[in-house]
Short mmCIF file of N, CA and C in Angstrom, two decimals:
data_model
loop_
_atom_site.label_atom_id
_atom_site.label_comp_id
_atom_site.label_asym_id
_atom_site.label_seq_id
_atom_site.Cartn_x
_atom_site.Cartn_y
_atom_site.Cartn_z
N LEU A 1 89.59 115.14 127.76
CA LEU A 1 90.61 115.86 127.02
C LEU A 1 90.39 115.69 125.52
N PRO A 2 90.72 116.71 124.75
CA PRO A 2 90.63 116.57 123.29
C PRO A 2 91.59 115.50 122.78
N THR A 3 91.21 114.86 121.71
CA THR A 3 92.03 113.79 121.14
C THR A 3 93.38 114.30 120.66
N ILE A 4 93.39 115.44 119.97
CA ILE A 4 94.63 115.96 119.40
C ILE A 4 94.96 117.30 120.04
N MET A 5 96.07 117.36 120.72
CA MET A 5 96.54 118.59 121.35
C MET A 5 97.75 119.09 120.55
N ASP A 6 97.49 119.70 119.42
CA ASP A 6 98.56 120.14 118.52
C ASP A 6 98.23 121.53 118.01
N PRO A 7 99.21 122.44 117.94
CA PRO A 7 98.91 123.80 117.49
C PRO A 7 98.50 123.89 116.02
N VAL A 8 98.88 122.90 115.21
CA VAL A 8 98.53 122.93 113.78
C VAL A 8 97.26 122.13 113.49
N TYR A 9 97.14 120.94 114.08
CA TYR A 9 96.02 120.05 113.78
C TYR A 9 95.05 119.88 114.95
N GLY A 10 95.21 120.64 116.00
CA GLY A 10 94.33 120.54 117.16
C GLY A 10 92.94 121.08 116.87
N PHE A 11 92.03 120.82 117.78
CA PHE A 11 90.63 121.20 117.58
C PHE A 11 90.43 122.71 117.49
N GLN A 12 91.37 123.50 118.05
CA GLN A 12 91.22 124.95 117.98
C GLN A 12 91.37 125.45 116.54
N VAL A 13 92.13 124.74 115.72
CA VAL A 13 92.40 125.15 114.34
C VAL A 13 91.60 124.33 113.34
N THR A 14 91.59 123.03 113.52
CA THR A 14 90.93 122.12 112.59
C THR A 14 89.57 121.74 113.16
N ASN A 15 88.54 122.47 112.75
CA ASN A 15 87.19 122.19 113.21
C ASN A 15 86.20 122.64 112.14
N VAL A 16 84.95 122.30 112.30
CA VAL A 16 83.94 122.61 111.29
C VAL A 16 83.78 124.11 111.11
N GLU A 17 83.78 124.86 112.18
CA GLU A 17 83.61 126.32 112.07
C GLU A 17 84.73 126.94 111.24
N ALA A 18 85.97 126.53 111.50
CA ALA A 18 87.10 127.05 110.72
C ALA A 18 87.01 126.58 109.27
N SER A 19 86.59 125.34 109.06
CA SER A 19 86.46 124.82 107.69
C SER A 19 85.37 125.56 106.91
N MET A 20 84.29 125.89 107.56
CA MET A 20 83.20 126.61 106.89
C MET A 20 83.64 128.02 106.51
N ALA A 21 84.55 128.60 107.26
CA ALA A 21 85.02 129.96 106.99
C ALA A 21 86.09 130.01 105.90
N SER A 22 86.66 128.86 105.58
CA SER A 22 87.75 128.83 104.60
C SER A 22 87.29 128.19 103.29
N PRO A 23 87.20 128.96 102.20
CA PRO A 23 86.77 128.40 100.91
C PRO A 23 87.70 127.32 100.37
N SER A 24 88.94 127.27 100.83
CA SER A 24 89.88 126.26 100.34
C SER A 24 89.97 125.04 101.27
N SER A 25 89.04 124.91 102.19
CA SER A 25 89.09 123.80 103.15
C SER A 25 88.66 122.48 102.50
N LEU A 26 89.03 121.39 103.15
CA LEU A 26 88.61 120.07 102.70
C LEU A 26 87.09 119.94 102.71
N LEU A 27 86.44 120.56 103.67
CA LEU A 27 84.98 120.54 103.74
C LEU A 27 84.37 121.13 102.47
N HIS A 28 84.83 122.31 102.06
CA HIS A 28 84.29 122.95 100.85
C HIS A 28 84.63 122.13 99.60
N TRP A 29 85.84 121.58 99.54
CA TRP A 29 86.23 120.76 98.39
C TRP A 29 85.32 119.54 98.29
N THR A 30 85.08 118.87 99.43
CA THR A 30 84.22 117.69 99.44
C THR A 30 82.80 118.04 99.01
N ARG A 31 82.28 119.15 99.48
CA ARG A 31 80.94 119.58 99.08
C ARG A 31 80.87 119.86 97.58
N ARG A 32 81.92 120.50 97.02
CA ARG A 32 81.95 120.76 95.58
C ARG A 32 81.98 119.45 94.79
N MET A 33 82.78 118.49 95.25
CA MET A 33 82.87 117.21 94.55
C MET A 33 81.55 116.44 94.61
N ILE A 34 80.85 116.51 95.73
CA ILE A 34 79.54 115.86 95.84
C ILE A 34 78.57 116.51 94.87
N GLU A 35 78.60 117.82 94.76
CA GLU A 35 77.71 118.54 93.83
C GLU A 35 78.04 118.17 92.38
N ILE A 36 79.31 118.10 92.05
CA ILE A 36 79.71 117.71 90.69
C ILE A 36 79.25 116.29 90.39
N ARG A 37 79.38 115.40 91.36
CA ARG A 37 78.94 114.01 91.16
C ARG A 37 77.44 113.95 90.93
N LYS A 38 76.68 114.74 91.66
CA LYS A 38 75.23 114.77 91.48
C LYS A 38 74.85 115.28 90.10
N GLN A 39 75.63 116.23 89.56
CA GLN A 39 75.33 116.82 88.26
C GLN A 39 75.76 115.93 87.10
N ASN A 40 76.59 114.93 87.35
CA ASN A 40 77.12 114.07 86.30
C ASN A 40 76.86 112.61 86.65
N PRO A 41 75.75 112.05 86.17
CA PRO A 41 75.42 110.66 86.50
C PRO A 41 76.47 109.66 86.03
N ALA A 42 77.32 110.04 85.09
CA ALA A 42 78.35 109.12 84.59
C ALA A 42 79.28 108.65 85.70
N PHE A 43 79.48 109.46 86.74
CA PHE A 43 80.37 109.05 87.83
C PHE A 43 79.89 107.77 88.50
N GLY A 44 78.60 107.63 88.67
CA GLY A 44 78.09 106.46 89.37
C GLY A 44 77.50 105.38 88.48
N LEU A 45 77.05 105.76 87.29
CA LEU A 45 76.33 104.81 86.44
C LEU A 45 77.04 104.48 85.14
N GLY A 46 78.04 105.24 84.80
CA GLY A 46 78.64 105.13 83.48
C GLY A 46 79.64 104.01 83.31
N THR A 47 80.00 103.81 82.04
CA THR A 47 81.04 102.84 81.71
C THR A 47 82.39 103.41 82.12
N TYR A 48 83.33 102.53 82.33
CA TYR A 48 84.68 102.91 82.74
C TYR A 48 85.65 102.51 81.65
N THR A 49 86.42 103.48 81.13
CA THR A 49 87.42 103.20 80.11
C THR A 49 88.73 103.85 80.54
N GLU A 50 89.74 103.02 80.80
CA GLU A 50 91.03 103.56 81.20
C GLU A 50 91.78 104.07 79.97
N LEU A 51 92.44 105.22 80.11
CA LEU A 51 93.22 105.81 79.03
C LEU A 51 94.71 105.60 79.31
N PRO A 52 95.47 105.22 78.29
CA PRO A 52 96.92 105.08 78.50
C PRO A 52 97.55 106.43 78.85
N SER A 53 98.42 106.41 79.84
CA SER A 53 99.13 107.60 80.28
C SER A 53 100.62 107.37 80.10
N THR A 54 101.35 108.41 79.74
CA THR A 54 102.80 108.28 79.58
C THR A 54 103.53 108.31 80.91
N ASN A 55 102.80 108.49 82.00
CA ASN A 55 103.41 108.58 83.33
C ASN A 55 102.72 107.58 84.26
N PRO A 56 103.46 106.63 84.84
CA PRO A 56 102.83 105.64 85.72
C PRO A 56 102.24 106.22 87.00
N ALA A 57 102.59 107.45 87.35
CA ALA A 57 102.03 108.09 88.54
C ALA A 57 100.70 108.75 88.25
N VAL A 58 100.26 108.73 86.99
CA VAL A 58 99.01 109.38 86.60
C VAL A 58 98.04 108.34 86.07
N LEU A 59 96.84 108.32 86.64
CA LEU A 59 95.77 107.44 86.17
C LEU A 59 94.72 108.31 85.50
N ALA A 60 94.38 107.96 84.27
CA ALA A 60 93.35 108.70 83.53
C ALA A 60 92.31 107.71 83.04
N PHE A 61 91.04 108.09 83.19
CA PHE A 61 89.97 107.24 82.69
C PHE A 61 88.76 108.09 82.32
N LEU A 62 87.88 107.48 81.54
CA LEU A 62 86.64 108.12 81.13
C LEU A 62 85.48 107.40 81.79
N ARG A 63 84.47 108.18 82.16
CA ARG A 63 83.19 107.62 82.59
C ARG A 63 82.15 108.19 81.64
N GLU A 64 81.32 107.32 81.07
CA GLU A 64 80.33 107.77 80.09
C GLU A 64 78.97 107.15 80.40
N TYR A 65 77.96 108.00 80.36
CA TYR A 65 76.59 107.56 80.60
C TYR A 65 75.68 108.45 79.76
N GLY A 66 75.07 107.88 78.73
CA GLY A 66 74.25 108.69 77.83
C GLY A 66 75.11 109.74 77.15
N ASP A 67 74.68 111.00 77.24
CA ASP A 67 75.44 112.11 76.66
C ASP A 67 76.49 112.66 77.62
N ASP A 68 76.54 112.14 78.81
CA ASP A 68 77.46 112.64 79.84
C ASP A 68 78.80 111.91 79.73
N LEU A 69 79.86 112.65 79.46
CA LEU A 69 81.21 112.09 79.35
C LEU A 69 82.12 112.85 80.30
N VAL A 70 82.80 112.12 81.18
CA VAL A 70 83.66 112.74 82.18
C VAL A 70 85.06 112.15 82.05
N LEU A 71 86.04 113.03 81.93
CA LEU A 71 87.45 112.63 81.92
C LEU A 71 87.99 112.86 83.33
N CYS A 72 88.55 111.82 83.92
CA CYS A 72 89.13 111.91 85.26
C CYS A 72 90.63 111.66 85.15
N VAL A 73 91.42 112.56 85.70
CA VAL A 73 92.88 112.41 85.69
C VAL A 73 93.35 112.54 87.13
N HIS A 74 94.02 111.50 87.62
CA HIS A 74 94.46 111.45 89.01
C HIS A 74 95.98 111.38 89.09
N ASN A 75 96.55 112.22 89.92
CA ASN A 75 97.99 112.25 90.16
C ASN A 75 98.25 111.55 91.49
N PHE A 76 98.94 110.42 91.45
CA PHE A 76 99.21 109.66 92.67
C PHE A 76 100.56 110.01 93.30
N SER A 77 101.20 111.04 92.79
CA SER A 77 102.46 111.50 93.35
C SER A 77 102.19 112.70 94.25
N ARG A 78 103.10 112.98 95.15
CA ARG A 78 102.94 114.18 95.97
C ARG A 78 103.44 115.41 95.24
N PHE A 79 104.02 115.21 94.05
CA PHE A 79 104.52 116.31 93.24
C PHE A 79 103.70 116.42 91.95
N ALA A 80 103.69 117.59 91.35
CA ALA A 80 103.03 117.77 90.06
C ALA A 80 103.69 116.84 89.04
N GLN A 81 102.87 116.21 88.20
CA GLN A 81 103.37 115.24 87.25
C GLN A 81 102.93 115.57 85.83
N PRO A 82 103.84 115.48 84.86
CA PRO A 82 103.43 115.65 83.47
C PRO A 82 102.91 114.33 82.91
N THR A 83 102.05 114.41 81.93
CA THR A 83 101.61 113.21 81.21
C THR A 83 101.06 113.63 79.86
N GLU A 84 100.96 112.68 78.97
CA GLU A 84 100.34 112.92 77.67
C GLU A 84 99.21 111.91 77.51
N LEU A 85 98.06 112.40 77.10
CA LEU A 85 96.89 111.55 76.86
C LEU A 85 96.45 111.74 75.42
N ASP A 86 96.10 110.65 74.76
CA ASP A 86 95.59 110.74 73.40
C ASP A 86 94.09 110.98 73.47
N LEU A 87 93.69 112.21 73.23
CA LEU A 87 92.27 112.58 73.26
C LEU A 87 91.76 112.91 71.86
N SER A 88 92.45 112.42 70.84
CA SER A 88 92.07 112.73 69.46
C SER A 88 90.67 112.23 69.12
N ALA A 89 90.21 111.20 69.78
CA ALA A 89 88.86 110.67 69.51
C ALA A 89 87.77 111.60 70.03
N PHE A 90 88.15 112.62 70.78
CA PHE A 90 87.16 113.52 71.38
C PHE A 90 87.25 114.92 70.80
N GLY A 91 87.73 115.03 69.57
CA GLY A 91 87.82 116.32 68.89
C GLY A 91 86.46 116.99 68.83
N GLY A 92 86.45 118.28 69.02
CA GLY A 92 85.19 119.03 69.02
C GLY A 92 84.57 119.19 70.39
N ARG A 93 85.01 118.41 71.35
CA ARG A 93 84.50 118.55 72.72
C ARG A 93 85.37 119.55 73.47
N HIS A 94 84.77 120.21 74.44
CA HIS A 94 85.49 121.21 75.22
C HIS A 94 85.35 120.90 76.70
N PRO A 95 86.46 120.95 77.44
CA PRO A 95 86.36 120.71 78.89
C PRO A 95 85.60 121.84 79.57
N VAL A 96 84.90 121.48 80.61
CA VAL A 96 84.13 122.45 81.38
C VAL A 96 84.77 122.60 82.75
#
């Protein structure tokens, strides 16, 4: 018998074939994140600098390796959260 017999999360709905057909699936998101990590060595090799956030539910940090600088902002709440980050030291840079 299948492990999960559920109309929402059962194998008939949640499977690789369905995930491959849906651009918003966790499978596609994970593949995009792996590709981004491969393109930015700072994720694995860079220095880690935490940035102060005005919201305790938001963690922001920088990873830097050579010319590669990555700003990571994580929301640990289940709801959208506002925050303010001081990025004045990075004037002239543009997010991609």
